[in-house]
Structure formats: C-alpha cells, structure tokens
Amino acid sequence: MSAAGEPQGPVVTAGIAAPTGEGGSTGTVPGDVDRRLKAAADIAAAEAACGPLLSRSVYSDGQFLTADDFGAEQDWHRSRLEWVLRRLVRPGRLSGLGVTAGKDAAGTLCLFVEPGVAVDDRGRLVIAVGRAELKPAPSPGTPSPAAVRLGLKDGRFSIPVSDPHHYGMDGPRAWTLSLSFREEAEAAAEHRVKQVPAFALRADPGAVPAQAVALARVVITATARTPQPELSATVEPAAPAGVDPSVLPAIGALEGHLAADRITGTLRSEQIPALPLGKFDGSLDAARVTGTLRPEQIPALPLGKFDGSLDATRIAGTLKPEQIPDLPVTKIVGLGPMPSGAVPDDLKRRLALLERRVYPQVLLAIPLGRFAHANHIAAYEFGAADMSVAAIFRTTTSGTLVSSKSTEGGSSTRAGWLLTVGNGGVLKFATDSGFTFSQVVTGPTAARDGQIHGIVAVRRGGALEVFLDGTRLSTFAGGAGSTMTLSGTNRLVIGSCDQDPEPNRHFDGGIREVSLWKRALDVAEIAALLGEPPSSSAAGLVGLWGVGDNPLEDRTAFRNTMTCDPMLPWA
C-alpha cells in the first residue's frame, strides 16, 4: 500500500490501463490516454444503461465453457428482445387471452381465458398456452391460500369465482384479472425450465402490480336465491398491447401512405402530417388528436373517413374549403353559428324533417321508473340471424331505450338484448345467449343533450353496429365477441329493462317510433328512418310502436300492443 492507503499498480478504467509514475505512484496521464479513458468511461456508462446488450460472448476452439458462459449467451439474446419491446410497446395482450364469464358443466361461475401471449413492462413475453398457476384472492382476515395449478380444458383456462369472498350481497364486487411472468424447473427434464405464468385476481379498484399484465376487469353480482345466491359476472377487457405513440414519426419523417386504422394511442399534433385524402387508408379518429392543428395538417376527408368528433377549437389558422370534411353538426365541437352551406344539403333536409315530425310535442313521455312492455312472441326469437332495433328519442339522463333481457341466466330461454344510453351519451348494444354475452359500446356522443335523435342498433353477420342520427359510430367490443343465439322468451320493454345489474336501467325522457326488425337494415334504410316511420308491412319488420294516435299499439300484422299502468301520456 502507498502512503495514501491506495493499492499500487496500474490504474484501470473500463479495461484501459494508464501508466504509473516512478516508485509505483500514479503519474500524469498523457493527453491521448486521457481521451481514451474518457471514451472508455462513456462506454461503461452506456453498458450500465443497456445491461448486457453490448457484451456478447465470443468462442474459440478448445475453450473451456461453464454454465455461466451459456447463461450469458441466453441473457444476451433475451435482453435484446426485452430492450426493444420495453421501449416500443405498451404492456398488454399481444395475442389471445380473451376473457369471458360463464358457468362450467357443474354450474360453477368461472372466468374462461383463451391461451395467448402478452408482454409485460420489462419487455418479457408472457406465454400462457399449456400450463399456468392461479394465485387465489385471500378471504378477508385469512392468510393467502396456496397457488392452484391450471391446465387447458376445452381449449381454455377455467378460473372459478364462486367462493363467497368473490361476491357480496350488498352489491356488485369488482376484481382485476392479471397475468405475470413465471418460470419453474421441468420435473421430467433436468437443467430445463418452462414458463408457467401466474394468473391473479385482485380487488378493484387497485393498482396492478409492476410486471403484471392486466387482462380484464370483472364485476361479480349476487342475487338472493334459495339455497344458494345466483351469481353473474360482466367482463371489461383491458387495453391490449400497442405501439407507444412517442415512437411514431414526426411529420418530416413520414413518407408514403398513412394507414390511419393502425394508429393506437394519442398522437401529438406535430406527428400528424398534412396528407391529401388519397394518402389515407382506414379512418382518421379525430377523438385521438391532441394539441392544436395547423391547417396544412388537416386532410380533406369525407364523413366516412372520420371516427369520433372534430374539435374545431383545436384548429389554428384558416381552413381552405377542401379541408373541411363532410361532417354532421353533431360531429363538430367548438364551432359558433354555422355559415350558410356548411352543412350538407341532404343532412339539413333530413334533420329538418326529423325536427318537424317529432319536436317538440309528440314523443311518448316515459318518466323515471315507468315503462311500457309487450308479451314475448315467436317473431322476436332471432336465433343467430341478423336483427335491428330503432327508435327516435330525447333525454338528458342515462337509461335503457329498448330491451328484452331478464336478470336470470343459465338457459337459452333467458337469452336477450338491450340498447342503453350511459354517462356522457355513451351508447351500448348488448346481446346475451343466457350463458355469456357480446356487446359494443361507443365513445361519448350528443345523445343526452336534450335534442331529438334517431338511434339504430344492428347485428349484421354476427357483428354489432350502432348508428346515431344516420351515422355509424366507432365502437369498442366486449364479452365473448361471438354471435349470441337470441332465442329467449323475455318480454319486450320500452324505457327500462328487466336485468337488475344493468347500471343504466330506467329511462327518463321521450321515445317514439320504436321498430324491431328480423334483418339487418342497410345504411339507406337507416337514414330513411330519420325522414319518416317505416311502412307497417316493410320486409322483416316484426314490431312498430309509437306511431299514430295510440302510441302503445303495434302497427305491424302481429298487433302485439304494449301495456302500461297507468297509461303513458304524450309529452
């Protein structure tokens, strides 16, 4: 040791040795070596930030290798993939892992999870395709139970959720289902590990732990029955994995086409190029634009290319006429009085006709807690075929417009559907087979602004669609995502629904011209409903109420008149 207590010998930094002075003390470092030392320090800092990315094993003939060498080789490959995924992809489901709720063969309420792949916040691929583990939620005041092994049955994982601590008789109970990376040693093969990821249910609201991927939010509801409560569950899928918007190119780096239907997340205004219509594939979701746009960033787009709404308060400067899309007034936010010619003539004609027909005195008034209903008939059993339901309405609150669904499940006779208005004007069209459900919900709309609106919900080839004022809305799918067989025998209800857990149950407002169809209406027919009610003998029409002097009378040949006690008045 030197007098200063430092070890003698060359000074080594990042693998470069500096010369030492006489007698073992550190000498002056020449300029060239000093520069090399600084460069090496920079490399060392980069290696620390990037982990083993920059350190790769190199082999030679006759080299003696240990387990550490092979482990380092695997770490190098894995860390590179994880580094890329961690910086480019938001955690979430990559493939499969859809979650539905239903009862198994024994009648136990379960969550069914498809096999699939997710990516966590460390960039690791979480693969659930054969075996998995379940970390059950503990009962209050008890230690955490042991993990349960899960395997695929009928091509999916089955997670029971019928224990008493999963539900409460005082109201619905919410949970978050997540999936975490986990590996374990292979019992049949020494020196091998296999991924056996772990599912977990955690009380909601609550943060999903770091490195866990949220799959779905589950709400379990119990209805008092003897000898056991009747359980049901609704599932809201969590957001899937997606490209981080911060890595999308800015305007100067974008060439060729912009596939607008492949953009997820929120774009900053500087990331949106000025593109003509011919450069756009898909649609431009104006609801996902943040910041203020310059006019040259706004393409000339027809109505069919826009989802969401166009917020005119975020447009800077003056638009040229060819940059103003063909949008109905309900799609434009922040505009003052509309100048002459700003609204397409056809739309002005249809809206004026709608206003003249039903505003302000000729809607069927449905006060909160009151509703009209009709008995079930065989014509309302749609099976797996197409169907449509339409109505003219006005409201400022949430509620169910039209429905045919009971609380009970577990039987195809309890299958049904419902059409609701929720908070923010969000519209929901749900179908239920009696065992599971499939639904779509829209983003916020103007449905609760107290004005007259026309709504049409359509099942077309198994896909669910929602139209408001003649415009098809963008929707988010939930539930099983497959075609539900609608063969239930529930009554038909206007202004409410018989499904107790539905949060937007009782309607408060006015409804007219409710029509039920045993086929999918096309776009022209949907637009025509804004101008006049359908003919009572129209093809596929199985119910038409709210037309003529008696609003409860069914104007079709089925004559399935609704009842209400006391009689609902005209508004």
PDB file of C-alpha atoms in Angstrom, residues 92-93 96-101 111-112 114 175-177 213-219 234-241 437-441 476-481:
ATOM      1  CA  GLY A  92     -50.715  -5.735 -22.576  1.00  0.00           C
ATOM      2  CA  ARG A  93     -52.175  -8.652 -24.540  1.00  0.00           C
ATOM      3  CA  GLY A  96     -55.403 -14.364 -27.476  1.00  0.00           C
ATOM      4  CA  LEU A  97     -56.004 -14.153 -23.698  1.00  0.00           C
ATOM      5  CA  GLY A  98     -59.623 -13.093 -24.217  1.00  0.00           C
ATOM      6  CA  VAL A  99     -61.669 -13.346 -21.024  1.00  0.00           C
ATOM      7  CA  THR A 100     -65.338 -14.372 -20.798  1.00  0.00           C
ATOM      8  CA  ALA A 101     -67.593 -15.323 -17.895  1.00  0.00           C
ATOM      9  CA  LEU A 111     -63.775 -16.899 -15.855  1.00  0.00           C
ATOM     10  CA  PHE A 112     -62.638 -18.561 -19.076  1.00  0.00           C
ATOM     11  CA  GLU A 114     -58.115 -18.185 -24.018  1.00  0.00           C
ATOM     12  CA  TRP A 175     -61.917  -7.556  -9.490  1.00  0.00           C
ATOM     13  CA  THR A 176     -58.956  -7.216 -11.832  1.00  0.00           C
ATOM     14  CA  LEU A 177     -57.599 -10.354 -13.510  1.00  0.00           C
ATOM     15  CA  VAL A 213     -50.331  -7.571 -17.266  1.00  0.00           C
ATOM     16  CA  ALA A 214     -53.988  -6.615 -16.735  1.00  0.00           C
ATOM     17  CA  LEU A 215     -56.339  -8.843 -18.753  1.00  0.00           C
ATOM     18  CA  ALA A 216     -59.812  -7.710 -17.698  1.00  0.00           C
ATOM     19  CA  ARG A 217     -61.956  -6.019 -15.075  1.00  0.00           C
ATOM     20  CA  VAL A 218     -64.607  -8.383 -13.730  1.00  0.00           C
ATOM     21  CA  VAL A 219     -67.758  -7.359 -11.848  1.00  0.00           C
ATOM     22  CA  THR A 234     -69.611  -8.948 -16.569  1.00  0.00           C
ATOM     23  CA  VAL A 235     -66.166  -8.639 -18.155  1.00  0.00           C
ATOM     24  CA  GLU A 236     -64.484  -5.479 -19.465  1.00  0.00           C
ATOM     25  CA  PRO A 237     -61.318  -6.372 -21.403  1.00  0.00           C
ATOM     26  CA  ALA A 238     -58.176  -4.400 -20.526  1.00  0.00           C
ATOM     27  CA  ALA A 239     -56.349  -2.444 -23.199  1.00  0.00           C
ATOM     28  CA  PRO A 240     -54.195  -4.654 -25.440  1.00  0.00           C
ATOM     29  CA  ALA A 241     -50.528  -4.074 -26.106  1.00  0.00           C
ATOM     30  CA  PHE A 437     -72.695 -12.048 -23.704  1.00  0.00           C
ATOM     31  CA  SER A 438     -71.277  -9.958 -26.539  1.00  0.00           C
ATOM     32  CA  GLN A 439     -71.589  -6.171 -26.698  1.00  0.00           C
ATOM     33  CA  VAL A 440     -70.270  -2.968 -28.247  1.00  0.00           C
ATOM     34  CA  VAL A 441     -70.057   0.485 -26.651  1.00  0.00           C
ATOM     35  CA  PHE A 476     -65.318  -0.998 -28.607  1.00  0.00           C
ATOM     36  CA  ALA A 477     -66.204  -4.691 -28.367  1.00  0.00           C
ATOM     37  CA  GLY A 478     -66.583  -6.590 -25.107  1.00  0.00           C
ATOM     38  CA  GLY A 479     -67.611 -10.010 -23.889  1.00  0.00           C
ATOM     39  CA  ALA A 480     -67.250 -13.198 -25.885  1.00  0.00           C
ATOM     40  CA  GLY A 481     -67.079 -11.399 -29.231  1.00  0.00           C
TER      41      GLY A 481
END
